Amino acid sequence: MPFLDVLLGKPLPTSEERGEQIGAAAGIPIFGLDALSSAAYGPEAALTLLIPLGAVGVATIVPISASIIVLLAIVSLSYRQTIAAYPGGGGSYTVASENLGRYPGLLAAAALMIDYVLTAAVGISAGVGSLVSAAPSLQPHTLAICLGILALITVVNLRGVREAGFVFMIPTYLFVGTLLTTIVVGIVKVALAGGHPVPVVPPPSPVPATTAVASVWLLLQVFSNGCTAMTGVEAVSNGVRAFREPTVKTAQRTLTVIIGLLALLLAGIAYLVRAYAIAATPPEQAGYQSVLSMLVAAVTGRGWFYDVTIGSILVILSLSANTAFADFPRLCRAVALKRFLPHAFAFRGRRLVYTEGILVLAVLTAALLILFGGVTDRLIPLFAIGAFLAFTLSQAGMVAHWRRVGGRGAARSMAINGLGAVVTGLTTLVVLVAKFAAGAWVSALLIIAMIGAMLWVKRHYDQVAREMHSETPLALTALDRPLVVVPIQDWGKTAANALEFALTLSPDVTAVHVAAEDDQGRLQAQWPRMVDAPAKRAGLEPPKLVVLPSPYRLVVLPIVDYVLQVEAANRGRRVAVIVPELVEQHWYHYPLHNKRAEILKWWLLLRGNPRIVLVNVPWYLKT
Amino acid sequence: MPFLDVLLGKPLPTSEERGEQIGAAAGIPIFGLDALSSAAYGPEAALTLLIPLGAVGVATIVPISASIIVLLAIVSLSYRQTIAAYPGGGGSYTVASENLGRYPGLLAAAALMIDYVLTAAVGISAGVGSLVSAAPSLQPHTLAICLGILALITVVNLRGVREAGFVFMIPTYLFVGTLLTTIVVGIVKVALAGGHPVPVVPPPSPVPATTAVASVWLLLQVFSNGCTAMTGVEAVSNGVRAFREPTVKTAQRTLTVIIGLLALLLAGIAYLVRAYAIAATPPEQAGYQSVLSMLVAAVTGRGWFYDVTIGSILVILSLSANTAFADFPRLCRAVALKRFLPHAFAFRGRRLVYTEGILVLAVLTAALLILFGGVTDRLIPLFAIGAFLAFTLSQAGMVAHWRRVGGRGAARSMAINGLGAVVTGLTTLVVLVAKFAAGAWVSALLIIAMIGAMLWVKRHYDQVAREMHSETPLALTALDRPLVVVPIQDWGKTAANALEFALTLSPDVTAVHVAAEDDQGRLQAQWPRMVDAPAKRAGLEPPKLVVLPSPYRLVVLPIVDYVLQVEAANRGRRVAVIVPELVEQHWYHYPLHNKRAEILKWWLLLRGNPRIVLVNVPWYLKT
């Protein structure tokens, strides 16, 4: 299939696994896109809630960002330890299920799976949303652009981990580079202006000075909105196996760089927003402009640098879905290896990636995008809850891990992970309470449903394994040759071929013929010359011809009924049904031939029993 | 499948065919809906083109309608003769192909098929369009309503001819009854008022008196627009087999009643439109009102009678698609019997209707409706051309028929059909010229493409028949037992079952095992105890175990390659591949098990040859 080779690259043998592993430079775009891109929406989500507070609100962003950065540092330290402890991949599922037990593990898995699907959909639609607001003529094509980007991300991921790293490297570094430049330039300008810089392009409306005081409830809401900036932090620990030797060090370095960059971006944005007094504008109103757009314009004006920066933000947002594509298949593999998901998720495809997981994520994401017409704002409240639940379970699992492992340094490690567990646990509660009515309850229900489904899959696999298991040797007592039934519609080469093969299998061959509405008895008339005579000459028992009536014009069911009768009348002997099958070499011939052979196979399997065996004798057209 | 029984009714045996046949009362709604409902849009289509001529235009409708009625009478007489000559169903395809040859027949078939699909889509969307303009709050659901009506018509037709007649009887007779009542009341009022009646509700704008003169080109356009009222006239002759004894007389009576009613409606509408001076209003402009709505309001006012009449028009328009559902499957059957379409079109399903044709028409109609969002105005110019082309070919075919048959009355019959052929031929030319730029060229291209496709189908079937044909008796020379290959992944009950069956077929059995990434050699270790020892005890040659490497982690392709090698190394012997297959009893277990058995069968059939035979040994889960 050369088309697949072009689209996805040539198949890679398992022995090339090492060549597909990556370093930190490729790891940052692959596992950090989600975390880094959240700098583009986390502060904005927090500032939007602060609009009513005017200048007080703008100032509040600094302590809020500071607390998020502290949280980030704690979580990051925790995850460094997880990477060291689980070099084979320490996703929240693995850590929670190995240390806390089956149900916490499944809870983490379900929460993360739902989180990834939502992240992928929301990421793409957020990027396309910004693009569309920059170029309104694209508005009618929102969904098509979303699906196009999804297709691109899917294909790149199916091509393998290394290629994905290279493709996403340029936009990632462009985004980080331009934003950091803006921050440095901004800080210098603030310092030169003695703390009161003059914006190159002032924000559209000045911030009203109010004397309002933020309520605790509002601050909690602002904090939990800001916490969306933290989703994606667990990605590296989940994908340790993708990094090259020394695996643990490379993964840890990648995580540190990602978190460091994210913290710098968050801190710089918060500082400049306050210095330039930039309040968010209400979304879904005329004149809306994103906080980053106002900030970059205030610092550098609206020249080419503005265009490049804003352009890279659009690109990075729509590609942030890629982190979900890197992690979701790995998570599904880990769960499938424990038999809680179909086996197919554990197989590596032609390019050494977990094809099934990538495809399932692509289909689910596409379904969400289509369902919401490419505008998934309403899904945003649903997804932070899954990420924080997984954080908490992972950290708590690590605490149990250190307790079990013990030894030197275990107490210190336990303290770090314990701190992480407590702060992320509290954050989970805050997010759950703050967002419950807004949609977090949907996430909760979905998580419960997913856990139920995974338990059901496991139970089914266990049952099948018990039934199939056998330590008994072959029992070769009933080696009678089978009774053979050959359905024949007309005399011709396929019928002759099937009968010839039948006679090599057994001396007991019966041909069955279903009489059509206008049957002329032609086959019966031909039988003595075509079959009886040659069989007798070869010294064989001639196959009998049985004609079946068909009052309902059906062809398949009378044959199935006849086979079941034969089997019932000859208990203990196997019945082999020979199905002559015309093989179409061209797909466009498919609708031209009836599917009776397939329908017959299907019915016989469905209504049959282990003593009824199907034999396909193919027939190939020369043309 | 009790659900199907509820939806479609219990299967009918072939012997109940007579009970499914219908009389004239049911035949009129089934085969006349299309023709009769065209009274609702034919005059309107003509009057719309006459708007610029004001009062002169309104008066012109009378001669135009008169000429259409004359044409209708001629065509009707012609078709009465066709019915008598072809009591087995004398659709244009049958008549043209039997009398004029293969290509005129295919031309008629292609033209009619395209016509039917367009009629079905345009009919439904016209009815829903009127409904939506009466109740604008339904506007956003246009497509959903269209598809709902399509589903209703499809199910009713799948339930059988008799039920379809009963379902459509009430709306048809309500439509004809209310419209005839309006006409009678109108004519009486005109007579009482001495030719100058006072409208109960006057038309929205008075007709301007102009002195314009209609150009010949405009009159031709008006005539061809009005001719859309004639589509559907051939329906009865195509479906003669659906009528009960005396078949020919019943069908002829049905045709006469349909044409008579249609002529009465057209004449009455034309007369009253002129008497009440009702000009069409420009469509797609504010204040648009249909001609029939203005006419009924002018004659009877806007009381309950108005509501019932307009309601019945909406219903009848959306159900007019039913004629296409009655005829398209019969046409496809006739073509499929001559092998120009897939055989499946010729089979009668559980309710003695041609299920495949009904389903294909439903899918094509749904595709058109979805493509055009339920508003198919742009398709209208495409469909009269197909109908008139078919009329012409049918009449011309009848001329050839009488010439061949000869005898008493042949000359008279030939004259009638000849007249029909000439006038419909001329009309075809007029419609083609008048509508060519507006879209008739699309019809022409589609007709050519359909003819190409039908010729291709026929050629393929002929080739297959030639290849499969055999008058040679069985050749029983090579009766060697086959080489048997059994793929085994792990030792278990399915593997044991497959091997036991393999040993009943042949002494030459080989098991193949594909080594997985982390294969531990467990199966090889078990082999002597599980297989070798019992086989030797039973006095059989023990099956060999062949282990295949799999550098690309594939399971199926190494087996396929091995089987092809074995076959190549043993030319002349058959190779039977035993595929143990787990049969899922529940559809929801389907995604839980790998599809290797099916993929293996598929690859072996695709890359194999007639000497490679597949044996499915099923395994059933008890749970």
PDB file of N, CA and C in Angstrom, chain A residues 11-12 14 347-349 352 456 460-461 467-468 471-472 474 481 491 493 501 517 530 551 553 574 589 592-593 605 608-609 612-616 618 620 622-623, chain B residues 12 14 348-349 352 460-461 467-468 470-472 474 481 491 493 501 517 530 551-553 574 588-589 592-593 605 608-609 612-616 618 620 622-623:
ATOM      1  N   PRO A  11       6.992   1.406   7.257  1.00  0.00           N
ATOM      2  CA  PRO A  11       6.929   0.732   8.555  1.00  0.00           C
ATOM      3  C   PRO A  11       8.318   0.661   9.191  1.00  0.00           C
ATOM      4  N   LEU A  12       8.377   0.795  10.502  1.00  0.00           N
ATOM      5  CA  LEU A  12       9.644   0.703  11.221  1.00  0.00           C
ATOM      6  C   LEU A  12       9.702  -0.633  11.955  1.00  0.00           C
ATOM      7  N   THR A  14      10.767  -3.193  14.950  1.00  0.00           N
ATOM      8  CA  THR A  14      10.883  -2.977  16.389  1.00  0.00           C
ATOM      9  C   THR A  14      12.318  -2.619  16.777  1.00  0.00           C
ATOM     10  N   PHE A 347      -1.062  -2.394  21.109  1.00  0.00           N
ATOM     11  CA  PHE A 347      -0.218  -2.753  19.971  1.00  0.00           C
ATOM     12  C   PHE A 347       0.433  -1.517  19.370  1.00  0.00           C
ATOM     13  N   ARG A 348       1.706  -1.652  19.021  1.00  0.00           N
ATOM     14  CA  ARG A 348       2.348  -0.549  18.328  1.00  0.00           C
ATOM     15  C   ARG A 348       2.218  -0.760  16.836  1.00  0.00           C
ATOM     16  N   GLY A 349       1.844   0.292  16.134  1.00  0.00           N
ATOM     17  CA  GLY A 349       1.598   0.189  14.700  1.00  0.00           C
ATOM     18  C   GLY A 349       2.877   0.276  13.898  1.00  0.00           C
ATOM     19  N   LEU A 352       5.807   2.430  15.210  1.00  0.00           N
ATOM     20  CA  LEU A 352       6.151   2.252  16.617  1.00  0.00           C
ATOM     21  C   LEU A 352       5.350   3.162  17.540  1.00  0.00           C
ATOM     22  N   TRP A 456     -15.992  -3.275  33.372  1.00  0.00           N
ATOM     23  CA  TRP A 456     -16.733  -4.238  32.569  1.00  0.00           C
ATOM     24  C   TRP A 456     -15.815  -4.924  31.562  1.00  0.00           C
ATOM     25  N   HIS A 460     -14.970  -8.978  31.366  1.00  0.00           N
ATOM     26  CA  HIS A 460     -15.163  -9.789  30.163  1.00  0.00           C
ATOM     27  C   HIS A 460     -13.876 -10.521  29.785  1.00  0.00           C
ATOM     28  N   TYR A 461     -12.751  -9.822  29.785  1.00  0.00           N
ATOM     29  CA  TYR A 461     -11.489 -10.476  29.429  1.00  0.00           C
ATOM     30  C   TYR A 461     -11.165 -11.610  30.392  1.00  0.00           C
ATOM     31  N   GLU A 467     -12.371 -19.223  30.238  1.00  0.00           N
ATOM     32  CA  GLU A 467     -13.014 -20.216  29.367  1.00  0.00           C
ATOM     33  C   GLU A 467     -12.050 -20.819  28.366  1.00  0.00           C
ATOM     34  N   MET A 468     -11.135 -20.005  27.867  1.00  0.00           N
ATOM     35  CA  MET A 468     -10.235 -20.485  26.823  1.00  0.00           C
ATOM     36  C   MET A 468      -9.077 -21.268  27.407  1.00  0.00           C
ATOM     37  N   GLU A 471      -5.007 -26.674  30.100  1.00  0.00           N
ATOM     38  CA  GLU A 471      -3.700 -27.305  30.278  1.00  0.00           C
ATOM     39  C   GLU A 471      -3.807 -28.769  29.882  1.00  0.00           C
ATOM     40  N   THR A 472      -4.882 -29.081  29.115  1.00  0.00           N
ATOM     41  CA  THR A 472      -5.120 -30.469  28.725  1.00  0.00           C
ATOM     42  C   THR A 472      -4.496 -30.723  27.357  1.00  0.00           C
ATOM     43  N   LEU A 474      -4.048 -32.590  23.565  1.00  0.00           N
ATOM     44  CA  LEU A 474      -5.000 -32.949  22.506  1.00  0.00           C
ATOM     45  C   LEU A 474      -5.758 -34.223  22.865  1.00  0.00           C
ATOM     46  N   ARG A 481     -14.052 -38.525   9.604  1.00  0.00           N
ATOM     47  CA  ARG A 481     -14.015 -37.417   8.635  1.00  0.00           C
ATOM     48  C   ARG A 481     -15.368 -36.716   8.660  1.00  0.00           C
ATOM     49  N   TRP A 491     -24.778 -25.046 -12.098  1.00  0.00           N
ATOM     50  CA  TRP A 491     -23.565 -25.767 -12.455  1.00  0.00           C
ATOM     51  C   TRP A 491     -22.604 -24.795 -13.113  1.00  0.00           C
ATOM     52  N   LYS A 493     -18.010 -23.479 -12.985  1.00  0.00           N
ATOM     53  CA  LYS A 493     -16.663 -23.813 -12.508  1.00  0.00           C
ATOM     54  C   LYS A 493     -16.558 -23.740 -10.999  1.00  0.00           C
ATOM     55  N   PHE A 501     -13.091 -30.263  -4.174  1.00  0.00           N
ATOM     56  CA  PHE A 501     -12.408 -30.126  -2.889  1.00  0.00           C
ATOM     57  C   PHE A 501     -13.145 -30.916  -1.811  1.00  0.00           C
ATOM     58  N   GLU A 517     -37.755 -18.933  -7.446  1.00  0.00           N
ATOM     59  CA  GLU A 517     -39.163 -18.757  -7.837  1.00  0.00           C
ATOM     60  C   GLU A 517     -39.485 -19.458  -9.159  1.00  0.00           C
ATOM     61  N   MET A 530     -22.957 -34.636 -14.849  1.00  0.00           N
ATOM     62  CA  MET A 530     -21.878 -33.798 -14.346  1.00  0.00           C
ATOM     63  C   MET A 530     -21.209 -34.389 -13.101  1.00  0.00           C
ATOM     64  N   PRO A 551     -40.174 -20.691   0.268  1.00  0.00           N
ATOM     65  CA  PRO A 551     -41.414 -19.920   0.075  1.00  0.00           C
ATOM     66  C   PRO A 551     -41.217 -18.421   0.264  1.00  0.00           C
ATOM     67  N   ARG A 553     -38.539 -16.691  -0.690  1.00  0.00           N
ATOM     68  CA  ARG A 553     -37.544 -16.201  -1.638  1.00  0.00           C
ATOM     69  C   ARG A 553     -36.164 -16.030  -1.020  1.00  0.00           C
ATOM     70  N   ARG A 574     -18.546 -33.752  12.951  1.00  0.00           N
ATOM     71  CA  ARG A 574     -18.475 -32.369  12.508  1.00  0.00           C
ATOM     72  C   ARG A 574     -19.120 -32.236  11.135  1.00  0.00           C
ATOM     73  N   HIS A 589     -15.977  -3.579  -8.140  1.00  0.00           N
ATOM     74  CA  HIS A 589     -16.853  -4.697  -8.514  1.00  0.00           C
ATOM     75  C   HIS A 589     -17.689  -5.181  -7.343  1.00  0.00           C
ATOM     76  N   LEU A 592     -21.459  -5.350  -7.356  1.00  0.00           N
ATOM     77  CA  LEU A 592     -22.079  -6.058  -8.475  1.00  0.00           C
ATOM     78  C   LEU A 592     -22.403  -7.505  -8.142  1.00  0.00           C
ATOM     79  N   HIS A 593     -21.814  -8.025  -7.080  1.00  0.00           N
ATOM     80  CA  HIS A 593     -22.040  -9.430  -6.787  1.00  0.00           C
ATOM     81  C   HIS A 593     -22.740  -9.572  -5.456  1.00  0.00           C
ATOM     82  N   LEU A 605     -22.105 -18.954  11.539  1.00  0.00           N
ATOM     83  CA  LEU A 605     -21.337 -18.719  12.764  1.00  0.00           C
ATOM     84  C   LEU A 605     -22.277 -18.345  13.899  1.00  0.00           C
ATOM     85  N   GLY A 608     -24.683 -21.352  14.642  1.00  0.00           N
ATOM     86  CA  GLY A 608     -24.078 -22.672  14.642  1.00  0.00           C
ATOM     87  C   GLY A 608     -23.532 -23.082  15.994  1.00  0.00           C
ATOM     88  N   ASN A 609     -22.638 -24.042  15.976  1.00  0.00           N
ATOM     89  CA  ASN A 609     -21.987 -24.503  17.192  1.00  0.00           C
ATOM     90  C   ASN A 609     -20.600 -24.987  16.800  1.00  0.00           C
ATOM     91  N   ILE A 612     -19.903 -27.147  13.704  1.00  0.00           N
ATOM     92  CA  ILE A 612     -20.185 -26.699  12.332  1.00  0.00           C
ATOM     93  C   ILE A 612     -19.054 -25.796  11.870  1.00  0.00           C
ATOM     94  N   VAL A 613     -18.371 -26.238  10.836  1.00  0.00           N
ATOM     95  CA  VAL A 613     -17.145 -25.591  10.377  1.00  0.00           C
ATOM     96  C   VAL A 613     -17.391 -25.046   8.981  1.00  0.00           C
ATOM     97  N   LEU A 614     -16.804 -23.879   8.711  1.00  0.00           N
ATOM     98  CA  LEU A 614     -17.012 -23.242   7.413  1.00  0.00           C
ATOM     99  C   LEU A 614     -15.765 -23.337   6.561  1.00  0.00           C
ATOM    100  N   VAL A 615     -15.910 -23.697   5.316  1.00  0.00           N
ATOM    101  CA  VAL A 615     -14.751 -23.791   4.428  1.00  0.00           C
ATOM    102  C   VAL A 615     -14.977 -22.849   3.252  1.00  0.00           C
ATOM    103  N   ASN A 616     -14.093 -21.856   3.114  1.00  0.00           N
ATOM    104  CA  ASN A 616     -14.185 -20.924   1.982  1.00  0.00           C
ATOM    105  C   ASN A 616     -13.326 -21.421   0.840  1.00  0.00           C
ATOM    106  N   PRO A 618     -12.131 -20.154  -2.533  1.00  0.00           N
ATOM    107  CA  PRO A 618     -12.191 -18.919  -3.314  1.00  0.00           C
ATOM    108  C   PRO A 618     -12.196 -19.190  -4.818  1.00  0.00           C
ATOM    109  N   TYR A 620     -11.284 -16.905  -8.342  1.00  0.00           N
ATOM    110  CA  TYR A 620     -10.725 -15.618  -8.779  1.00  0.00           C
ATOM    111  C   TYR A 620     -11.097 -15.358 -10.227  1.00  0.00           C
ATOM    112  N   LYS A 622     -10.387 -13.882 -13.800  1.00  0.00           N
ATOM    113  CA  LYS A 622      -9.141 -13.576 -14.506  1.00  0.00           C
ATOM    114  C   LYS A 622      -9.116 -12.127 -14.965  1.00  0.00           C
ATOM    115  N   THR A 623     -10.278 -11.574 -15.226  1.00  0.00           N
ATOM    116  CA  THR A 623     -10.311 -10.215 -15.820  1.00  0.00           C
ATOM    117  C   THR A 623     -10.132  -9.157 -14.747  1.00  0.00           C
TER     118      THR A 623
ATOM    119  N   LEU B  12     -43.759 -11.753   3.655  1.00  0.00           N
ATOM    120  CA  LEU B  12     -44.851 -12.345   2.886  1.00  0.00           C
ATOM    121  C   LEU B  12     -44.286 -13.433   1.994  1.00  0.00           C
ATOM    122  N   THR B  14     -44.074 -15.812  -1.325  1.00  0.00           N
ATOM    123  CA  THR B  14     -44.324 -15.493  -2.724  1.00  0.00           C
ATOM    124  C   THR B  14     -45.757 -15.806  -3.109  1.00  0.00           C
ATOM    125  N   ARG B 348     -36.940  -9.586  -4.817  1.00  0.00           N
ATOM    126  CA  ARG B 348     -38.012  -9.028  -4.017  1.00  0.00           C
ATOM    127  C   ARG B 348     -37.772  -9.352  -2.557  1.00  0.00           C
ATOM    128  N   GLY B 349     -37.912  -8.330  -1.723  1.00  0.00           N
ATOM    129  CA  GLY B 349     -37.610  -8.497  -0.299  1.00  0.00           C
ATOM    130  C   GLY B 349     -38.744  -9.140   0.463  1.00  0.00           C
ATOM    131  N   LEU B 352     -42.387  -8.491  -0.675  1.00  0.00           N
ATOM    132  CA  LEU B 352     -42.629  -8.622  -2.112  1.00  0.00           C
ATOM    133  C   LEU B 352     -42.390  -7.337  -2.878  1.00  0.00           C
ATOM    134  N   HIS B 460     -19.178  -6.426 -17.392  1.00  0.00           N
ATOM    135  CA  HIS B 460     -18.588  -7.198 -16.300  1.00  0.00           C
ATOM    136  C   HIS B 460     -19.365  -8.502 -16.075  1.00  0.00           C
ATOM    137  N   TYR B 461     -20.693  -8.414 -16.025  1.00  0.00           N
ATOM    138  CA  TYR B 461     -21.488  -9.619 -15.807  1.00  0.00           C
ATOM    139  C   TYR B 461     -21.267 -10.638 -16.920  1.00  0.00           C
ATOM    140  N   GLU B 467     -16.616 -16.663 -17.788  1.00  0.00           N
ATOM    141  CA  GLU B 467     -15.558 -17.341 -17.040  1.00  0.00           C
ATOM    142  C   GLU B 467     -16.091 -18.469 -16.167  1.00  0.00           C
ATOM    143  N   MET B 468     -17.274 -18.264 -15.601  1.00  0.00           N
ATOM    144  CA  MET B 468     -17.803 -19.255 -14.666  1.00  0.00           C
ATOM    145  C   MET B 468     -18.471 -20.405 -15.406  1.00  0.00           C
ATOM    146  N   SER B 470     -19.478 -23.534 -17.421  1.00  0.00           N
ATOM    147  CA  SER B 470     -18.794 -24.806 -17.633  1.00  0.00           C
ATOM    148  C   SER B 470     -19.841 -25.833 -17.991  1.00  0.00           C
ATOM    149  N   GLU B 471     -19.564 -26.607 -19.031  1.00  0.00           N
ATOM    150  CA  GLU B 471     -20.426 -27.742 -19.341  1.00  0.00           C
ATOM    151  C   GLU B 471     -19.632 -29.023 -19.150  1.00  0.00           C
ATOM    152  N   THR B 472     -18.534 -28.895 -18.387  1.00  0.00           N
ATOM    153  CA  THR B 472     -17.646 -30.038 -18.192  1.00  0.00           C
ATOM    154  C   THR B 472     -18.029 -30.761 -16.906  1.00  0.00           C
ATOM    155  N   LEU B 474     -17.394 -33.126 -13.461  1.00  0.00           N
ATOM    156  CA  LEU B 474     -16.353 -33.145 -12.428  1.00  0.00           C
ATOM    157  C   LEU B 474     -15.103 -33.845 -12.939  1.00  0.00           C
ATOM    158  N   ARG B 481      -5.305 -35.511  -0.157  1.00  0.00           N
ATOM    159  CA  ARG B 481      -5.829 -34.718   0.956  1.00  0.00           C
ATOM    160  C   ARG B 481      -4.983 -33.454   1.083  1.00  0.00           C
ATOM    161  N   TRP B 491      -1.431 -21.872  23.656  1.00  0.00           N
ATOM    162  CA  TRP B 491      -2.144 -23.127  23.856  1.00  0.00           C
ATOM    163  C   TRP B 491      -3.422 -22.836  24.629  1.00  0.00           C
ATOM    164  N   LYS B 493      -8.114 -23.843  24.523  1.00  0.00           N
ATOM    165  CA  LYS B 493      -9.148 -24.706  23.951  1.00  0.00           C
ATOM    166  C   LYS B 493      -9.350 -24.478  22.465  1.00  0.00           C
ATOM    167  N   PHE B 501      -9.551 -30.809  14.641  1.00  0.00           N
ATOM    168  CA  PHE B 501     -10.258 -30.840  13.363  1.00  0.00           C
ATOM    169  C   PHE B 501      -9.280 -31.009  12.203  1.00  0.00           C
ATOM    170  N   GLU B 517       6.873  -9.696  20.403  1.00  0.00           N
ATOM    171  CA  GLU B 517       8.040  -8.934  20.872  1.00  0.00           C
ATOM    172  C   GLU B 517       8.688  -9.591  22.086  1.00  0.00           C
ATOM    173  N   MET B 530       1.600 -31.469  24.927  1.00  0.00           N
ATOM    174  CA  MET B 530       0.230 -31.173  24.514  1.00  0.00           C
ATOM    175  C   MET B 530      -0.122 -31.820  23.174  1.00  0.00           C
ATOM    176  N   PRO B 551       9.553  -9.016  12.609  1.00  0.00           N
ATOM    177  CA  PRO B 551      10.282  -7.785  12.944  1.00  0.00           C
ATOM    178  C   PRO B 551       9.386  -6.557  12.957  1.00  0.00           C
ATOM    179  N   TYR B 552       8.269  -6.578  12.222  1.00  0.00           N
ATOM    180  CA  TYR B 552       7.415  -5.393  12.171  1.00  0.00           C
ATOM    181  C   TYR B 552       6.205  -5.530  13.086  1.00  0.00           C
ATOM    182  N   ARG B 553       6.260  -6.479  14.068  1.00  0.00           N
ATOM    183  CA  ARG B 553       5.191  -6.641  15.050  1.00  0.00           C
ATOM    184  C   ARG B 553       3.869  -7.049  14.409  1.00  0.00           C
ATOM    185  N   ARG B 574      -3.761 -28.757  -2.596  1.00  0.00           N
ATOM    186  CA  ARG B 574      -4.473 -27.662  -1.956  1.00  0.00           C
ATOM    187  C   ARG B 574      -3.918 -27.427  -0.558  1.00  0.00           C
ATOM    188  N   TYR B 588     -21.813  -5.797  21.571  1.00  0.00           N
ATOM    189  CA  TYR B 588     -20.982  -4.892  22.359  1.00  0.00           C
ATOM    190  C   TYR B 588     -19.675  -5.542  22.786  1.00  0.00           C
ATOM    191  N   HIS B 589     -19.499  -6.836  22.515  1.00  0.00           N
ATOM    192  CA  HIS B 589     -18.191  -7.438  22.750  1.00  0.00           C
ATOM    193  C   HIS B 589     -17.281  -7.296  21.546  1.00  0.00           C
ATOM    194  N   LEU B 592     -13.872  -5.630  21.655  1.00  0.00           N
ATOM    195  CA  LEU B 592     -12.954  -6.117  22.680  1.00  0.00           C
ATOM    196  C   LEU B 592     -11.993  -7.177  22.157  1.00  0.00           C
ATOM    197  N   HIS B 593     -12.317  -7.771  21.011  1.00  0.00           N
ATOM    198  CA  HIS B 593     -11.462  -8.848  20.533  1.00  0.00           C
ATOM    199  C   HIS B 593     -10.832  -8.446  19.226  1.00  0.00           C
ATOM    200  N   LEU B 605      -7.590 -14.429   1.081  1.00  0.00           N
ATOM    201  CA  LEU B 605      -8.427 -14.409  -0.115  1.00  0.00           C
ATOM    202  C   LEU B 605      -7.834 -13.469  -1.148  1.00  0.00           C
ATOM    203  N   GLY B 608      -4.307 -14.833  -2.232  1.00  0.00           N
ATOM    204  CA  GLY B 608      -4.232 -16.266  -2.443  1.00  0.00           C
ATOM    205  C   GLY B 608      -4.547 -16.686  -3.866  1.00  0.00           C
ATOM    206  N   ASN B 609      -4.871 -17.938  -4.028  1.00  0.00           N
ATOM    207  CA  ASN B 609      -5.270 -18.484  -5.315  1.00  0.00           C
ATOM    208  C   ASN B 609      -6.239 -19.619  -5.037  1.00  0.00           C
ATOM    209  N   ILE B 612      -5.722 -22.280  -2.326  1.00  0.00           N
ATOM    210  CA  ILE B 612      -5.635 -21.959  -0.898  1.00  0.00           C
ATOM    211  C   ILE B 612      -7.045 -21.788  -0.347  1.00  0.00           C
ATOM    212  N   VAL B 613      -7.394 -22.646   0.589  1.00  0.00           N
ATOM    213  CA  VAL B 613      -8.757 -22.734   1.082  1.00  0.00           C
ATOM    214  C   VAL B 613      -8.751 -22.358   2.561  1.00  0.00           C
ATOM    215  N   LEU B 614      -9.813 -21.646   2.972  1.00  0.00           N
ATOM    216  CA  LEU B 614      -9.874 -21.182   4.355  1.00  0.00           C
ATOM    217  C   LEU B 614     -10.898 -21.979   5.129  1.00  0.00           C
ATOM    218  N   VAL B 615     -10.543 -22.429   6.322  1.00  0.00           N
ATOM    219  CA  VAL B 615     -11.492 -23.184   7.138  1.00  0.00           C
ATOM    220  C   VAL B 615     -11.700 -22.436   8.456  1.00  0.00           C
ATOM    221  N   ASN B 616     -12.932 -22.005   8.707  1.00  0.00           N
ATOM    222  CA  ASN B 616     -13.250 -21.323   9.959  1.00  0.00           C
ATOM    223  C   ASN B 616     -13.736 -22.317  10.983  1.00  0.00           C
ATOM    224  N   PRO B 618     -15.260 -22.298  14.472  1.00  0.00           N
ATOM    225  CA  PRO B 618     -15.759 -21.310  15.426  1.00  0.00           C
ATOM    226  C   PRO B 618     -15.574 -21.759  16.862  1.00  0.00           C
ATOM    227  N   TYR B 620     -17.316 -20.716  20.654  1.00  0.00           N
ATOM    228  CA  TYR B 620     -18.395 -19.926  21.244  1.00  0.00           C
ATOM    229  C   TYR B 620     -18.139 -19.732  22.730  1.00  0.00           C
ATOM    230  N   LYS B 622     -19.321 -19.278  26.459  1.00  0.00           N
ATOM    231  CA  LYS B 622     -20.531 -19.724  27.156  1.00  0.00           C
ATOM    232  C   LYS B 622     -21.243 -18.559  27.820  1.00  0.00           C
ATOM    233  N   THR B 623     -20.447 -17.543  28.202  1.00  0.00           N
ATOM    234  CA  THR B 623     -21.046 -16.449  28.990  1.00  0.00           C
ATOM    235  C   THR B 623     -21.779 -15.469  28.093  1.00  0.00           C
TER     236      THR B 623
END
